[in-house]
Short mmCIF file of C-alpha atoms in Angstrom, two decimals:
data_model
loop_
_atom_site.label_atom_id
_atom_site.label_comp_id
_atom_site.label_asym_id
_atom_site.label_seq_id
_atom_site.Cartn_x
_atom_site.Cartn_y
_atom_site.Cartn_z
CA MET A 19 74.99 191.39 159.29
CA THR A 20 75.77 188.32 157.18
CA LEU A 21 74.46 186.01 159.90
CA ILE A 22 71.21 187.97 160.12
CA SER A 23 70.91 187.96 156.34
CA ASN A 24 71.43 184.19 156.13
CA THR A 25 68.92 183.59 158.91
CA THR A 26 66.33 185.78 157.19
CA THR A 27 66.92 184.03 153.87
CA ARG A 28 66.47 180.61 155.43
CA PHE A 29 63.28 181.76 157.14
CA TRP A 30 61.74 182.99 153.90
CA LEU A 31 62.81 179.86 152.04
CA LYS A 32 61.15 177.70 154.68
CA ALA A 33 58.03 179.88 154.63
CA ALA A 34 57.83 179.68 150.83
CA THR A 35 58.30 175.90 150.92
CA ALA A 36 55.55 175.56 153.53
CA LEU A 37 53.16 177.61 151.38
CA VAL A 38 53.94 175.55 148.28
CA LEU A 39 53.38 172.29 150.15
CA ALA A 40 50.13 173.63 151.62
CA GLY A 41 48.97 174.40 148.08
CA ILE A 42 49.98 170.96 146.82
CA ALA A 43 48.11 169.34 149.71
CA TYR A 44 44.97 171.25 148.74
CA LEU A 45 45.22 169.97 145.15
CA LEU A 46 45.62 166.36 146.32
CA ILE A 47 42.67 166.25 148.74
CA ASP A 48 40.62 163.93 146.51
CA GLU A 49 43.55 162.02 144.97
CA MET A 50 44.66 159.75 147.83
CA VAL A 51 44.09 156.02 147.45
CA ASP A 52 44.31 154.54 150.95
CA PHE A 53 43.24 157.36 153.24
CA PRO A 54 39.53 156.99 152.36
CA THR A 55 39.73 153.46 153.79
CA TYR A 56 40.97 154.80 157.13
CA TYR A 57 38.35 157.54 157.13
CA LEU A 58 35.45 155.21 156.32
CA ALA A 59 36.64 152.70 158.92
CA GLY A 60 36.76 155.47 161.51
CA ARG A 61 33.24 156.61 160.58
CA SER A 62 31.94 153.05 160.88
CA LEU A 63 33.51 152.65 164.31
CA LEU A 64 32.01 155.95 165.47
CA ARG A 65 28.59 154.66 164.36
CA GLY A 66 29.06 151.68 166.67
CA GLU A 67 30.00 149.06 164.07
CA THR A 68 32.60 146.57 165.30
CA ASP A 69 32.85 144.02 162.49
CA LEU A 70 36.17 145.55 161.39
CA TYR A 71 36.99 143.10 158.62
CA ALA A 72 33.64 143.04 156.84
CA PRO A 73 33.80 144.72 153.39
CA GLN A 74 31.13 147.27 154.30
CA PHE A 75 33.15 148.48 157.31
CA SER A 76 35.49 150.50 155.08
CA GLY A 77 35.83 150.68 151.31
CA GLY A 78 34.50 147.36 150.04
CA ILE A 79 36.34 144.17 149.10
CA LEU A 80 39.15 145.99 147.27
CA MET A 81 39.76 148.64 149.95
CA ASP A 82 38.97 146.62 153.04
CA TYR A 83 40.33 147.37 156.49
CA ARG A 84 43.51 145.29 157.01
CA TYR A 85 44.99 146.53 160.30
CA PRO A 86 44.77 145.33 163.92
CA PRO A 87 41.99 146.83 166.09
CA PHE A 88 44.37 149.26 167.83
CA PHE A 89 44.90 151.16 164.57
CA VAL A 90 41.27 152.12 164.01
CA LEU A 91 40.93 153.21 167.64
CA VAL A 92 43.89 155.56 167.29
CA PHE A 93 42.80 157.07 163.98
CA SER A 94 39.03 157.18 164.44
CA PRO A 95 39.04 160.75 165.89
CA ILE A 96 40.05 162.13 162.49
CA ALA A 97 36.78 160.74 161.13
CA LEU A 98 34.91 163.30 163.27
CA LEU A 99 36.01 165.94 160.75
CA PRO A 100 34.50 166.50 157.31
CA TYR A 101 36.31 164.37 154.73
CA LYS A 102 38.04 167.21 152.90
CA VAL A 103 39.34 168.73 156.13
CA ALA A 104 40.53 165.35 157.38
CA SER A 105 42.18 164.59 154.03
CA TYR A 106 43.95 167.96 153.98
CA LEU A 107 45.26 167.51 157.52
CA TRP A 108 46.45 163.99 156.66
CA LEU A 109 48.40 165.34 153.69
CA LEU A 110 49.99 168.09 155.78
CA LEU A 111 50.90 165.46 158.36
CA SER A 112 52.47 163.38 155.58
CA PHE A 113 54.71 166.28 154.53
CA ILE A 114 55.76 166.75 158.16
CA GLU A 115 56.52 163.03 158.41
CA ILE A 116 58.78 163.22 155.35
CA TYR A 117 60.69 166.11 156.88
CA LEU A 118 61.01 164.29 160.20
CA CYS A 119 62.21 161.10 158.49
CA TRP A 120 65.04 163.04 156.91
CA ALA A 121 65.75 164.93 160.16
CA VAL A 122 66.06 161.68 162.13
CA VAL A 123 68.43 160.15 159.57
CA ARG A 124 70.58 163.31 159.60
CA ARG A 125 70.77 163.23 163.39
CA ALA A 126 71.76 159.57 163.27
CA LEU A 127 74.54 160.33 160.79
CA ARG A 128 75.80 163.19 162.97
CA LEU A 129 76.35 160.71 165.80
CA THR A 130 79.31 159.30 163.87
CA SER A 131 81.40 162.51 164.25
CA ASP A 132 83.52 161.13 161.41
CA ALA A 133 87.07 162.45 161.60
CA HIS A 134 87.85 161.08 158.14
CA ALA A 135 85.03 162.85 156.33
CA GLN A 136 85.73 164.32 152.93
CA PRO A 137 85.11 168.00 152.04
CA HIS A 138 81.67 169.60 151.98
CA LYS A 139 81.34 169.20 148.21
CA LEU A 140 81.21 165.41 148.48
CA ALA A 141 78.75 165.67 151.37
CA THR A 142 76.48 167.60 149.00
CA VAL A 143 76.84 164.86 146.38
CA ALA A 144 75.90 162.24 148.98
CA LEU A 145 72.80 164.28 149.88
CA LEU A 146 71.74 164.65 146.23
CA VAL A 147 72.26 160.97 145.49
CA THR A 148 70.12 160.04 148.48
CA LEU A 149 67.30 162.44 147.63
CA LEU A 150 67.23 161.48 143.95
CA THR A 151 67.16 157.78 144.82
CA VAL A 152 64.22 157.91 147.23
CA ALA A 153 62.21 160.86 145.86
CA GLN A 154 59.86 158.78 143.70
CA TYR A 155 58.93 156.57 146.67
CA PHE A 156 57.93 159.56 148.79
CA VAL A 157 55.86 160.95 145.92
CA LYS A 158 54.10 157.58 145.69
CA ALA A 159 53.51 157.57 149.46
CA ILE A 160 51.93 161.03 149.31
CA ASN A 161 49.70 159.95 146.44
CA PHE A 162 48.49 156.87 148.30
CA GLY A 163 48.05 158.55 151.68
CA ASN A 164 49.07 155.28 153.31
CA VAL A 165 50.00 155.12 156.98
CA HIS A 166 53.29 153.45 156.01
CA LEU A 167 54.96 156.86 155.94
CA LEU A 168 54.18 157.25 159.64
CA VAL A 169 55.35 153.68 160.30
CA VAL A 170 58.73 154.42 158.68
CA LEU A 171 59.10 157.58 160.77
CA LEU A 172 58.33 155.62 163.96
CA MET A 173 60.82 152.94 162.93
CA PHE A 174 63.58 155.47 162.13
CA ALA A 175 63.01 157.31 165.42
CA SER A 176 63.09 154.01 167.29
CA LEU A 177 66.42 153.08 165.71
CA TYR A 178 67.80 156.54 166.54
CA PHE A 179 66.89 156.13 170.21
CA ALA A 180 68.24 152.57 170.16
CA LEU A 181 71.58 153.93 168.92
CA GLN A 182 71.71 156.03 172.07
CA HIS A 183 70.61 153.08 174.25
CA ARG A 184 67.41 154.86 175.22
CA ASN A 185 65.50 151.61 175.39
CA LEU A 186 62.05 152.70 176.56
CA PRO A 187 61.31 155.36 173.89
CA ALA A 188 62.91 153.11 171.26
CA ALA A 189 60.67 150.21 172.30
CA LEU A 190 57.56 152.41 172.47
CA LEU A 191 58.04 153.65 168.90
CA MET A 192 58.99 150.24 167.52
CA SER A 193 55.99 148.53 169.13
CA VAL A 194 53.59 151.07 167.60
CA ALA A 195 55.26 150.65 164.20
CA ILE A 196 54.92 146.85 164.40
CA THR A 197 51.31 147.14 165.55
CA PHE A 198 50.42 149.31 162.55
CA LYS A 199 52.45 147.31 160.01
CA LEU A 200 53.85 143.91 160.89
CA THR A 201 57.00 144.00 158.73
CA PRO A 202 59.28 145.97 161.14
CA VAL A 203 59.25 142.83 163.32
CA ILE A 204 61.97 141.53 160.95
CA LEU A 205 64.36 144.00 162.61
CA LEU A 206 64.03 142.39 166.05
CA PRO A 207 66.44 139.45 165.46
CA TYR A 208 69.17 142.06 164.97
CA PHE A 209 68.62 143.34 168.51
CA ALA A 210 68.65 139.76 169.81
CA LEU A 211 72.01 139.25 168.08
CA LYS A 212 73.28 142.42 169.78
CA ARG A 213 71.89 141.21 173.13
CA ARG A 214 69.68 144.23 173.55
CA TRP A 215 67.43 142.28 175.90
CA LYS A 216 65.98 145.27 177.72
CA PHE A 217 64.82 146.80 174.43
CA LEU A 218 63.29 143.49 173.32
CA ILE A 219 61.51 142.96 176.65
CA TYR A 220 60.05 146.48 176.58
CA THR A 221 58.97 146.04 172.95
CA SER A 222 57.29 142.70 173.65
CA ALA A 223 55.46 144.07 176.69
CA LEU A 224 54.23 147.12 174.78
CA LEU A 225 53.08 144.96 171.86
CA VAL A 226 50.94 142.97 174.27
CA LEU A 227 49.62 146.19 175.79
CA PHE A 228 48.72 147.79 172.44
CA ASN A 229 47.21 144.68 170.88
CA LEU A 230 45.51 142.95 173.80
CA PHE A 231 44.69 145.37 176.59
CA PHE A 232 44.08 148.79 175.01
CA PRO A 233 41.59 147.52 172.39
CA ALA A 234 39.96 145.30 175.02
CA ALA A 235 38.83 148.45 176.84
CA PHE A 236 36.63 149.23 173.82
CA PHE A 237 35.77 145.84 172.29
CA GLY A 238 35.94 143.72 175.44
CA PHE A 239 38.63 141.11 175.99
CA LYS A 240 36.82 138.29 174.18
CA GLY A 241 35.69 140.60 171.41
CA ASN A 242 39.21 141.86 170.86
CA LEU A 243 40.64 138.31 170.75
CA GLU A 244 38.04 137.37 168.15
CA LEU A 245 38.93 140.45 166.09
CA LEU A 246 42.63 139.55 166.26
CA ARG A 247 41.85 136.01 165.11
CA THR A 248 39.79 137.41 162.26
CA TRP A 249 42.59 139.84 161.35
CA HIS A 250 45.13 136.99 161.28
CA ARG A 251 42.87 134.85 159.12
CA HIS A 252 41.89 137.72 156.82
CA VAL A 253 45.31 139.34 156.35
CA VAL A 254 47.92 136.65 157.02
CA VAL A 255 46.29 133.32 156.15
CA ASP A 256 43.71 134.11 153.45
CA SER A 257 45.83 136.61 151.55
CA GLU A 258 45.41 135.30 147.99
CA PHE A 259 42.67 137.75 147.01
CA HIS A 260 44.75 140.72 148.12
CA GLU A 261 47.89 139.20 146.59
CA LEU A 262 46.19 139.24 143.19
CA ASN A 263 44.18 142.46 143.47
CA GLY A 264 46.47 144.57 145.62
CA PRO A 265 49.56 146.52 144.54
CA ILE A 266 52.26 144.52 142.77
CA ASN A 267 54.30 142.71 145.42
CA LEU A 268 57.96 143.70 145.02
CA SER A 269 59.39 141.44 147.71
CA LEU A 270 61.13 138.11 147.08
CA LYS A 271 57.77 136.35 147.39
CA GLY A 272 56.22 138.48 144.65
CA GLN A 273 59.25 138.10 142.37
CA LEU A 274 59.24 134.31 142.67
CA ARG A 275 55.52 134.16 141.96
CA ARG A 276 55.77 136.34 138.85
CA TYR A 277 58.74 134.42 137.49
CA PHE A 278 57.74 130.84 138.35
CA THR A 279 53.92 130.77 138.52
CA GLU A 280 51.16 131.83 136.19
CA VAL A 281 49.69 135.04 137.63
CA ARG A 282 46.19 135.54 136.23
CA TYR A 283 46.13 139.31 135.89
CA GLU A 284 42.95 139.04 133.80
CA GLU A 285 41.12 138.00 136.99
CA ARG A 286 42.00 141.23 138.78
CA LEU A 287 38.96 143.36 139.55
CA ARG A 288 40.88 146.49 138.52
CA ASP A 289 43.80 147.21 136.21
CA GLN A 290 44.10 143.91 134.36
CA ASN A 291 46.69 145.18 131.87
CA TYR A 292 49.80 143.68 133.44
CA LYS A 293 51.84 141.28 131.29
CA SER A 294 52.88 137.84 132.48
CA ILE A 295 56.64 137.26 132.45
CA ASN A 296 56.77 133.79 133.99
CA PHE A 297 59.03 131.14 132.48
CA ALA A 298 57.59 128.29 134.58
CA LYS A 299 54.18 127.24 135.88
CA LEU A 300 54.81 125.91 139.36
CA SER A 301 52.21 125.96 142.12
CA THR A 302 52.00 128.95 144.44
CA LYS A 303 52.33 126.59 147.42
CA GLN A 304 55.65 125.31 146.09
CA ILE A 305 56.92 128.82 145.38
CA ASP A 306 55.87 130.08 148.80
CA THR A 307 57.91 127.25 150.33
CA TRP A 308 60.91 128.45 148.29
CA TRP A 309 60.26 131.99 149.50
CA ALA A 310 60.17 130.93 153.15
CA ALA A 311 63.38 128.92 152.79
CA LEU A 312 65.26 131.62 150.86
CA SER A 313 64.07 134.28 153.31
CA LEU A 314 65.44 132.31 156.26
CA ILE A 315 68.74 131.84 154.40
CA ALA A 316 68.92 135.57 153.61
CA LEU A 317 68.19 136.45 157.24
CA ALA A 318 70.78 133.98 158.51
CA LEU A 319 73.43 135.25 156.07
CA SER A 320 72.77 138.89 156.95
CA LEU A 321 72.90 138.25 160.68
CA GLY A 322 76.01 136.12 160.15
CA ILE A 323 77.78 138.96 158.32
CA ILE A 324 76.78 141.41 161.04
CA TRP A 325 77.98 139.05 163.77
CA TRP A 326 81.32 138.37 162.06
CA THR A 327 82.06 142.00 161.21
CA SER A 328 81.08 143.40 164.60
CA SER A 329 82.40 140.73 166.94
CA ALA A 330 82.92 142.25 170.38
CA ARG A 331 86.34 140.58 170.64
CA ARG A 332 87.61 141.95 167.32
CA GLN A 333 86.16 145.41 167.91
CA GLY A 334 87.65 145.72 171.36
CA LYS A 335 91.05 144.48 170.19
CA GLU A 336 91.07 146.86 167.25
CA ASP A 337 90.14 149.90 169.32
CA GLU A 338 92.60 149.27 172.12
CA THR A 339 95.62 148.64 169.87
CA ARG A 340 95.33 151.66 167.60
CA PRO A 341 97.24 154.47 169.33
CA GLU A 342 96.27 157.03 166.72
CA THR A 343 92.55 156.74 167.42
CA THR A 344 90.72 158.81 170.00
CA THR A 345 87.72 157.74 172.04
CA ASN A 346 85.39 159.91 169.92
CA GLU A 347 86.81 158.42 166.74
CA ARG A 348 86.35 154.87 168.00
CA ASN A 349 82.78 155.66 169.02
CA GLY A 350 82.17 157.22 165.60
CA GLU A 351 83.45 154.11 163.83
CA THR A 352 81.24 151.89 165.98
CA ILE A 353 78.17 154.00 165.21
CA THR A 354 79.04 154.00 161.49
CA ARG A 355 79.09 150.20 161.56
CA THR A 356 75.80 150.13 163.45
CA LEU A 357 74.13 152.50 160.97
CA LEU A 358 75.22 150.26 158.10
CA GLU A 359 74.05 147.15 159.95
CA LEU A 360 70.62 148.70 160.49
CA GLY A 361 70.57 149.77 156.84
CA LEU A 362 71.20 146.15 155.86
CA MET A 363 68.34 144.98 158.08
CA ILE A 364 65.94 147.56 156.62
CA CYS A 365 66.81 146.39 153.09
CA LEU A 366 66.30 142.80 154.24
CA MET A 367 62.89 143.76 155.67
CA LEU A 368 61.79 144.97 152.23
CA PHE A 369 63.43 142.00 150.50
CA VAL A 370 61.91 139.10 152.47
CA GLY A 371 58.65 140.65 153.73
CA PRO A 372 55.44 138.87 152.70
CA SER A 373 54.16 141.94 150.84
CA THR A 374 56.21 144.94 149.74
CA SER A 375 54.43 147.49 147.56
CA LYS A 376 56.29 150.31 145.85
CA LEU A 377 55.50 152.94 148.48
CA TYR A 378 57.15 150.76 151.15
CA PHE A 379 60.52 151.66 149.65
CA VAL A 380 60.44 155.03 151.42
CA ALA A 381 62.29 153.03 154.09
CA LEU A 382 65.32 152.99 151.76
CA LEU A 383 66.05 156.54 152.91
CA TRP A 384 68.01 155.19 155.88
CA PRO A 385 70.19 152.61 154.07
CA VAL A 386 70.82 154.81 151.02
CA ALA A 387 71.73 157.84 153.17
CA CYS A 388 74.09 155.78 155.35
CA LEU A 389 75.76 154.08 152.39
CA ALA A 390 76.08 157.38 150.49
CA TYR A 391 77.52 159.11 153.56
CA PHE A 392 80.09 156.36 153.90
CA ALA A 393 80.92 156.14 150.18
CA PHE A 394 81.20 159.86 149.45
CA GLN A 395 82.75 161.05 152.70
CA ARG A 396 85.16 158.40 153.89
CA SER A 397 88.76 159.20 152.97
CA ARG A 398 90.55 156.09 154.22
CA ILE A 399 88.72 153.38 152.29
CA LYS A 400 88.34 152.88 148.56
CA THR A 401 84.65 153.38 147.83
CA LYS A 402 84.63 154.04 144.09
CA LEU A 403 82.57 150.93 143.27
CA ILE A 404 79.94 151.86 145.87
CA ARG A 405 79.81 155.44 144.58
CA TYR A 406 79.25 154.36 140.99
CA SER A 407 76.57 151.89 142.05
CA LEU A 408 74.71 154.54 144.06
CA LEU A 409 74.92 156.95 141.13
CA LEU A 410 73.52 154.22 138.85
CA ILE A 411 70.63 153.53 141.24
CA ALA A 412 69.87 157.26 141.51
CA THR A 413 69.90 157.55 137.70
CA ILE A 414 67.52 154.61 137.33
CA ASN A 415 65.13 156.06 139.89
CA ILE A 416 65.17 159.43 138.15
CA ILE A 417 64.56 158.06 134.66
CA ALA A 418 62.18 155.15 135.36
CA PRO A 419 59.19 157.22 136.63
CA LEU A 420 59.55 159.56 133.64
CA LEU A 421 59.33 156.86 130.97
CA PRO A 422 56.13 157.52 128.99
CA GLY A 423 53.20 155.16 128.88
CA SER A 424 51.33 153.20 131.54
CA SER A 425 52.30 149.92 129.84
CA ILE A 426 56.00 150.66 130.43
CA GLN A 427 55.36 151.55 134.07
CA ARG A 428 53.41 148.32 134.57
CA MET A 429 56.23 146.32 132.98
CA LEU A 430 58.79 147.94 135.31
CA LEU A 431 56.65 146.84 138.25
CA VAL A 432 56.25 143.29 136.97
CA ILE A 433 59.99 142.97 136.27
CA GLY A 434 60.64 144.27 139.78
CA VAL A 435 63.16 147.06 139.28
CA ASP A 436 62.82 148.16 142.90
CA PHE A 437 63.39 144.59 144.07
CA TYR A 438 66.73 144.50 142.28
CA ILE A 439 67.68 147.92 143.65
CA THR A 440 67.09 146.56 147.15
CA LEU A 441 69.15 143.46 146.33
CA ILE A 442 72.03 145.66 145.15
CA LEU A 443 71.85 147.68 148.36
CA ILE A 444 71.92 144.47 150.42
CA ILE A 445 75.04 143.34 148.56
CA PHE A 446 76.83 146.66 149.02
CA HIS A 447 75.91 147.01 152.68
CA SER A 448 77.36 143.54 153.22
CA TYR A 449 80.41 144.40 151.12
CA THR A 450 80.99 147.61 153.08
CA LEU A 451 80.77 145.87 156.46
CA ILE A 452 83.20 143.17 155.30
CA THR A 453 85.55 145.83 153.88
CA LEU A 454 85.56 147.67 157.20
CA GLN A 455 86.38 144.44 159.02
CA ARG A 456 89.23 143.60 156.63
CA LYS A 457 90.65 147.10 156.99
CA SER A 458 90.62 146.69 160.77
CA ALA A 459 92.34 143.31 160.49
CA LEU A 460 95.07 144.76 158.26
CA ILE A 461 95.73 147.62 160.68
CA GLU A 462 95.96 145.14 163.54
CA ALA A 463 98.38 142.92 161.57
CA GLU A 464 100.69 145.88 160.88
CA LEU A 465 101.01 146.81 164.56
CA PRO A 466 104.12 145.75 166.48
CA ALA A 467 103.63 142.70 168.67
CA THR A 468 103.97 144.82 171.81
CA GLN A 469 100.85 146.83 170.84
CA ARG A 470 98.63 143.82 170.14
#
């Protein structure tokens, strides 16, 4: 009877939640920022227009189309619907994507089968800390209606399949994510470090397929190549207009520019009320050189930490010489390390990417969940410092969006609060991986010589 009662209760809770979200979606039909660009681009393509990067193709110079040709081909069918219907379906899809993002992360965490997990109460705390930390980013993503939410889901699902060494589905999802938004390409050096050559070969082949051959069936091979060249010039090379008029860039590049160059917010076409906080007036070219150099250093350091803490020789020696560990436990520890390594790489992606707007931080769900799971559930390692830091980050992300006044919210963006949160997460992911390695080394040192 109790089982039936619990099942019924869960069903009605889910039904009520679905109805509430359906109602919220209806209220937000006309509030999305980026979805109209996709819709107008799709309508233009259906009318036979192929100059994808002309302002009139989508929403004008401020809301221009900035994706490779493959994207508009995939999403143009939704433009066959009336705008309000298409917008409503897009919002419902966004809610489903949020649920699936969380479901994928939960499944990834369950792969650890952690034998040293703490009681259920601390698991609940880890869940709450994670949700409170990332909630504001998902709200922002819903408000914008940006495809980045789908990209994050594809990326998470790809990493989940990669954890299970299912290379083809992992590569398929990752290649689509990279085609839609270029930044997940920063994760690929990690797989090269791990010698996941089959995954990388599949991903490369599918990227060629999605970007060269599929669009060529519609635009022609030469036409598609010209569109790709125009996309590269418009989005990658000539990015200054969007850098100034787009969302505040919260990556390392944006931080360096706001601190060391004079950003002319008064020249923005919209929302000119941001305050300059620079304490130097260097050239953007000089700062961008700094950004490129520091990004390479950050990437090298992160990969170096991952390599040192997950060396195949050390891992194998540790596992074979610990008589108290079972095969499942050793596998769980390996997956825990891998989850944290991937969390570090996701944080690095946000940190060094050329453009990271606030809604991009929905990707922090993976690293925050993995770090919280480790910090609040591991019983063999001292994690008090990590716990307090996660609680502090969650508190900041609860309070910051509630501070009154648009001027305060603009100042928080210009200062780059989310940038520093990502930096803290990078530090603690690195610290955790190093701590795990030191713990393993201590256990090995304490073993009798005959067991080494």
